């Protein structure tokens, strides 16, 4: 149903898409499919996509810029990696994306020296496996 609604909206060929919690209530597979669809639209058409979400895993994987608001005020506007390197995300009562939590664990508990880059979980796992080959 959600995909049909998206197709209807896209038929109007808007320059900007505003999405409010587009993956809420979806299972992980459907969430990935929807987000990949929007990401492909962004990459192929150059359309501006503004997404409101509390899911930092999705924000970290797909966003090129994050604006964090608290009490109707912008408290951060910039790069997603820099947001999570700082503690500003805590002011918004957010948690780090799981991939960054894993990097913290690998660095703090297992002695790795992995920087916060724009890693997906798959990228990180490949990096860890490659260091042990």
XYZ file of N, CA, C and O in Angstrom, residues 8-106:
396
model
N 2.008 7.160 -6.588
C 1.044 8.222 -6.888
C 1.636 9.601 -6.686
O 1.448 10.506 -7.517
N 2.378 9.769 -5.611
C 3.019 11.060 -5.336
C 4.080 11.359 -6.391
O 4.176 12.479 -6.897
N 4.866 10.354 -6.743
C 5.936 10.547 -7.725
C 5.394 10.865 -9.114
O 6.087 11.495 -9.917
N 4.165 10.449 -9.401
C 3.583 10.738 -10.711
C 3.405 12.247 -10.928
O 3.344 12.712 -12.063
N 3.357 13.018 -9.839
C 3.271 14.475 -9.949
C 4.635 15.112 -10.226
O 4.729 16.298 -10.466
N 5.701 14.312 -10.153
C 7.074 14.744 -10.397
C 7.466 15.969 -9.550
O 7.927 16.986 -10.074
N 7.312 15.862 -8.242
C 7.677 17.006 -7.392
C 9.198 17.181 -7.341
O 9.950 16.217 -7.484
N 9.638 18.411 -7.137
C 11.073 18.690 -7.001
C 11.586 18.308 -5.621
O 12.753 17.998 -5.449
N 10.690 18.367 -4.633
C 11.054 18.082 -3.241
C 10.093 17.044 -2.689
O 8.874 17.154 -2.870
N 10.647 16.048 -2.009
C 9.827 15.063 -1.302
C 10.031 15.276 0.189
O 11.165 15.313 0.660
N 8.964 15.416 0.928
C 9.016 15.558 2.384
C 8.417 14.302 2.985
O 7.238 13.999 2.790
N 9.249 13.545 3.702
C 8.846 12.258 4.255
C 8.842 12.320 5.772
O 9.845 12.672 6.380
N 7.738 11.966 6.376
C 7.633 11.947 7.832
C 7.586 10.498 8.292
O 6.600 9.801 8.078
N 8.697 10.047 8.900
C 8.824 8.677 9.398
C 8.388 7.660 8.335
O 7.466 6.866 8.561
N 9.051 7.635 7.175
C 8.592 6.779 6.078
C 8.684 5.282 6.349
O 8.037 4.497 5.658
N 9.440 4.874 7.356
C 9.582 3.435 7.621
C 8.849 2.990 8.885
O 8.939 1.823 9.254
N 8.138 3.900 9.507
C 7.438 3.529 10.742
C 6.449 2.395 10.476
O 5.687 2.419 9.533
N 6.529 1.390 11.318
C 5.602 0.269 11.220
C 5.987 -0.784 10.195
O 5.268 -1.760 10.029
N 7.110 -0.587 9.516
C 7.538 -1.566 8.514
C 8.557 -2.523 9.107
O 9.335 -2.149 9.979
N 8.566 -3.752 8.601
C 9.591 -4.695 9.024
C 10.918 -4.270 8.393
O 10.949 -3.442 7.484
N 12.042 -4.811 8.878
C 13.351 -4.381 8.374
C 13.514 -4.504 6.852
O 14.089 -3.621 6.212
N 13.007 -5.580 6.267
C 13.142 -5.763 4.817
C 12.377 -4.683 4.061
O 12.897 -4.075 3.119
N 11.153 -4.422 4.460
C 10.337 -3.402 3.793
C 10.934 -2.013 4.014
O 10.923 -1.178 3.101
N 11.479 -1.769 5.204
C 12.129 -0.486 5.481
C 13.295 -0.261 4.533
O 13.449 0.823 3.963
N 14.111 -1.284 4.362
C 15.264 -1.164 3.458
C 14.812 -0.942 2.029
O 15.376 -0.112 1.317
N 13.790 -1.647 1.602
C 13.275 -1.476 0.237
C 12.793 -0.052 0.006
O 13.104 0.560 -1.018
N 12.043 0.489 0.960
C 11.520 1.854 0.829
C 12.662 2.861 0.820
O 12.706 3.772 -0.012
N 13.601 2.702 1.740
C 14.712 3.656 1.799
C 15.605 3.554 0.571
O 16.082 4.578 0.063
N 15.833 2.350 0.074
C 16.610 2.196 -1.155
C 15.892 2.845 -2.337
O 16.529 3.455 -3.198
N 14.571 2.741 -2.371
C 13.787 3.392 -3.420
C 14.001 4.904 -3.383
O 14.304 5.528 -4.402
N 13.864 5.496 -2.204
C 14.063 6.946 -2.089
C 15.500 7.341 -2.405
O 15.755 8.356 -3.052
N 16.454 6.524 -1.984
C 17.857 6.824 -2.264
C 18.123 6.783 -3.772
O 18.817 7.648 -4.313
N 17.542 5.804 -4.454
C 17.707 5.730 -5.909
C 17.043 6.910 -6.612
O 17.577 7.430 -7.594
N 15.895 7.335 -6.119
C 15.245 8.525 -6.676
C 16.158 9.733 -6.511
O 16.363 10.512 -7.443
N 16.736 9.874 -5.334
C 17.653 10.981 -5.071
C 18.856 10.929 -6.017
O 19.222 11.927 -6.630
N 19.469 9.763 -6.143
C 20.680 9.621 -6.965
C 20.403 9.827 -8.452
O 21.211 10.408 -9.157
N 19.288 9.326 -8.941
C 19.030 9.393 -10.377
C 18.365 10.690 -10.820
O 18.564 11.128 -11.947
N 17.600 11.319 -9.925
C 16.861 12.514 -10.342
C 17.411 13.806 -9.744
O 17.104 14.883 -10.229
N 18.182 13.686 -8.671
C 18.685 14.881 -8.007
C 17.626 15.606 -7.190
O 17.842 16.732 -6.752
N 16.488 14.980 -6.993
C 15.426 15.603 -6.200
C 15.889 15.785 -4.758
O 16.656 14.994 -4.235
N 15.409 16.832 -4.136
C 15.660 17.054 -2.723
C 14.701 16.175 -1.927
O 13.497 16.175 -2.181
N 15.248 15.426 -0.980
C 14.418 14.594 -0.115
C 14.685 15.001 1.323
O 15.821 14.940 1.796
N 13.644 15.432 1.987
C 13.723 15.810 3.399
C 12.983 14.724 4.173
O 11.818 14.439 3.895
N 13.688 14.127 5.122
C 13.097 13.020 5.868
C 13.127 13.338 7.360
O 14.172 13.692 7.902
N 11.995 13.201 7.977
C 11.897 13.341 9.424
C 11.910 11.943 10.001
O 11.098 11.096 9.615
N 12.863 11.689 10.912
C 12.944 10.355 11.506
C 13.610 10.424 12.872
O 14.410 11.321 13.136
N 13.256 9.483 13.708
C 13.936 9.284 14.983
C 14.858 8.070 14.906
O 15.536 7.756 15.871
N 14.857 7.395 13.776
C 15.660 6.196 13.592
C 17.056 6.592 13.110
O 17.270 6.873 11.932
N 17.999 6.613 14.022
C 19.349 7.066 13.685
C 20.096 6.080 12.797
O 21.020 6.465 12.086
N 19.685 4.812 12.803
C 20.295 3.861 11.875
C 19.968 4.263 10.431
O 20.846 4.264 9.569
N 18.735 4.607 10.181
C 18.332 5.034 8.833
C 18.956 6.377 8.495
O 19.484 6.579 7.394
N 18.909 7.310 9.434
C 19.494 8.630 9.178
C 20.971 8.511 8.840
O 21.458 9.128 7.889
N 21.685 7.693 9.588
C 23.123 7.550 9.360
C 23.418 6.874 8.017
O 24.343 7.256 7.320
N 22.622 5.894 7.655
C 22.896 5.175 6.413
C 22.549 5.988 5.170
O 23.256 5.929 4.173
N 21.489 6.786 5.225
C 20.996 7.417 4.000
C 21.186 8.934 3.918
O 21.216 9.467 2.812
N 21.283 9.614 5.029
C 21.321 11.083 4.975
C 22.690 11.605 4.562
O 23.722 11.046 4.924
N 22.675 12.689 3.823
C 23.925 13.375 3.506
C 24.118 14.576 4.434
O 25.211 15.113 4.532
N 23.072 14.973 5.095
C 23.106 16.103 6.031
C 22.042 15.851 7.091
O 20.970 15.353 6.778
N 22.366 16.207 8.321
C 21.402 16.026 9.412
C 21.149 17.368 10.083
O 22.090 18.109 10.385
N 19.885 17.631 10.303
C 19.469 18.783 11.095
C 18.768 18.213 12.319
O 17.791 17.478 12.200
N 19.296 18.547 13.488
C 18.748 18.049 14.749
C 18.023 19.199 15.437
O 18.587 20.287 15.590
N 16.789 18.939 15.816
C 15.985 19.972 16.473
C 15.622 19.539 17.885
O 15.432 18.361 18.159
N 15.528 20.544 18.744
C 15.064 20.326 20.112
C 14.259 21.547 20.512
O 14.719 22.676 20.349
N 13.073 21.328 21.014
C 12.190 22.417 21.428
C 12.020 23.448 20.316
O 12.125 24.660 20.532
N 11.783 22.957 19.098
C 11.543 23.789 17.915
C 12.733 24.641 17.487
O 12.588 25.563 16.712
N 13.918 24.323 17.991
C 15.120 25.064 17.621
C 16.145 24.097 17.025
O 16.265 22.956 17.464
N 16.882 24.583 16.042
C 17.941 23.782 15.446
C 19.144 23.798 16.383
O 19.654 24.869 16.718
N 19.582 22.604 16.810
C 20.761 22.528 17.671
C 21.965 21.950 16.937
O 23.073 21.975 17.452
N 21.724 21.423 15.738
C 22.828 20.931 14.913
C 22.380 20.926 13.461
O 21.245 20.561 13.154
N 23.287 21.313 12.584
C 23.038 21.278 11.145
C 24.365 20.971 10.473
O 25.263 21.809 10.465
N 24.516 19.742 9.987
C 25.777 19.423 9.351
C 25.959 17.958 9.047
O 25.007 17.208 8.854
N 27.202 17.564 9.053
C 27.637 16.227 8.684
C 27.224 15.200 9.744
O 27.403 15.426 10.947
N 26.747 14.061 9.282
C 26.280 13.028 10.210
C 27.412 12.425 11.030
O 27.241 12.137 12.210
N 28.574 12.245 10.438
C 29.696 11.676 11.179
C 30.105 12.616 12.304
O 30.316 12.189 13.446
N 30.177 13.902 11.999
C 30.557 14.891 13.017
C 29.531 14.960 14.143
O 29.889 15.155 15.303
N 28.266 14.805 13.808
C 27.225 14.815 14.844
C 27.482 13.731 15.871
O 27.426 13.975 17.079
N 27.804 12.535 15.409
C 27.970 11.421 16.331
C 29.352 11.362 16.958
O 29.557 10.670 17.939
N 30.312 12.093 16.397
C 31.606 12.223 17.063
C 31.467 13.137 18.277
O 32.163 12.971 19.272
N 30.574 14.107 18.168
C 30.313 15.017 19.283
C 29.260 14.376 20.184
O 28.766 13.295 19.908
N 28.922 15.051 21.232
C 27.854 14.547 22.096
C 26.559 15.324 21.907
O 25.637 15.198 22.704
N 26.482 16.111 20.851
C 25.286 16.915 20.602
C 24.054 16.038 20.416
O 22.954 16.407 20.821
N 24.245 14.858 19.822
C 23.102 13.966 19.595
C 22.411 13.608 20.912
O 21.215 13.357 20.953
N 23.183 13.606 22.004
C 22.592 13.304 23.310
C 21.608 14.385 23.742
O 20.620 14.096 24.416
N 21.867 15.628 23.329
C 20.946 16.723 23.650
C 19.583 16.515 22.999
O 18.577 17.030 23.476
N 19.573 15.783 21.896
C 18.317 15.472 21.222
C 17.711 14.166 21.679
O 16.750 13.685 21.091
N 18.287 13.583 22.730
C 17.807 12.308 23.294
C 17.826 11.194 22.247
O 16.908 10.382 22.165
N 18.893 11.167 21.463
C 19.057 10.156 20.430
C 20.150 9.181 20.828
O 20.985 9.486 21.671
N 20.133 8.025 20.212
C 21.201 7.055 20.417
C 22.064 7.002 19.165
O 21.607 7.322 18.073
N 23.294 6.569 19.335
C 24.171 6.401 18.190
C 23.639 5.284 17.309
O 23.075 4.304 17.811
N 23.873 5.392 16.013
C 23.525 4.268 15.134
C 24.288 3.011 15.562
O 25.389 3.097 16.113
N 23.705 1.861 15.305
C 24.304 0.599 15.738
C 25.714 0.403 15.192
O 26.584 -0.095 15.898
N 25.965 0.818 13.958
C 27.300 0.644 13.381
C 28.336 1.447 14.169
O 29.456 0.982 14.393
N 27.972 2.626 14.646
C 28.907 3.427 15.440
C 29.064 2.865 16.848
O 30.146 2.942 17.426
N 28.008 2.292 17.390
C 28.134 1.619 18.681
C 29.090 0.444 18.565
O 29.897 0.193 19.464
N 29.026 -0.267 17.443
C 29.932 -1.384 17.214
C 31.372 -0.891 17.073
O 32.296 -1.501 17.623
N 31.573 0.208 16.365
C 32.920 0.783 16.240
C 33.452 1.152 17.619
O 34.609 0.868 17.946
N 32.618 1.782 18.446
C 33.043 2.137 19.811
C 33.468 0.889 20.578
O 34.497 0.883 21.263
N 32.686 -0.176 20.462
C 33.011 -1.418 21.164
C 34.330 -1.996 20.656
O 35.195 -2.384 21.456
N 34.484 -2.071 19.348
C 35.715 -2.619 18.777
C 36.940 -1.810 19.215
O 37.986 -2.378 19.523
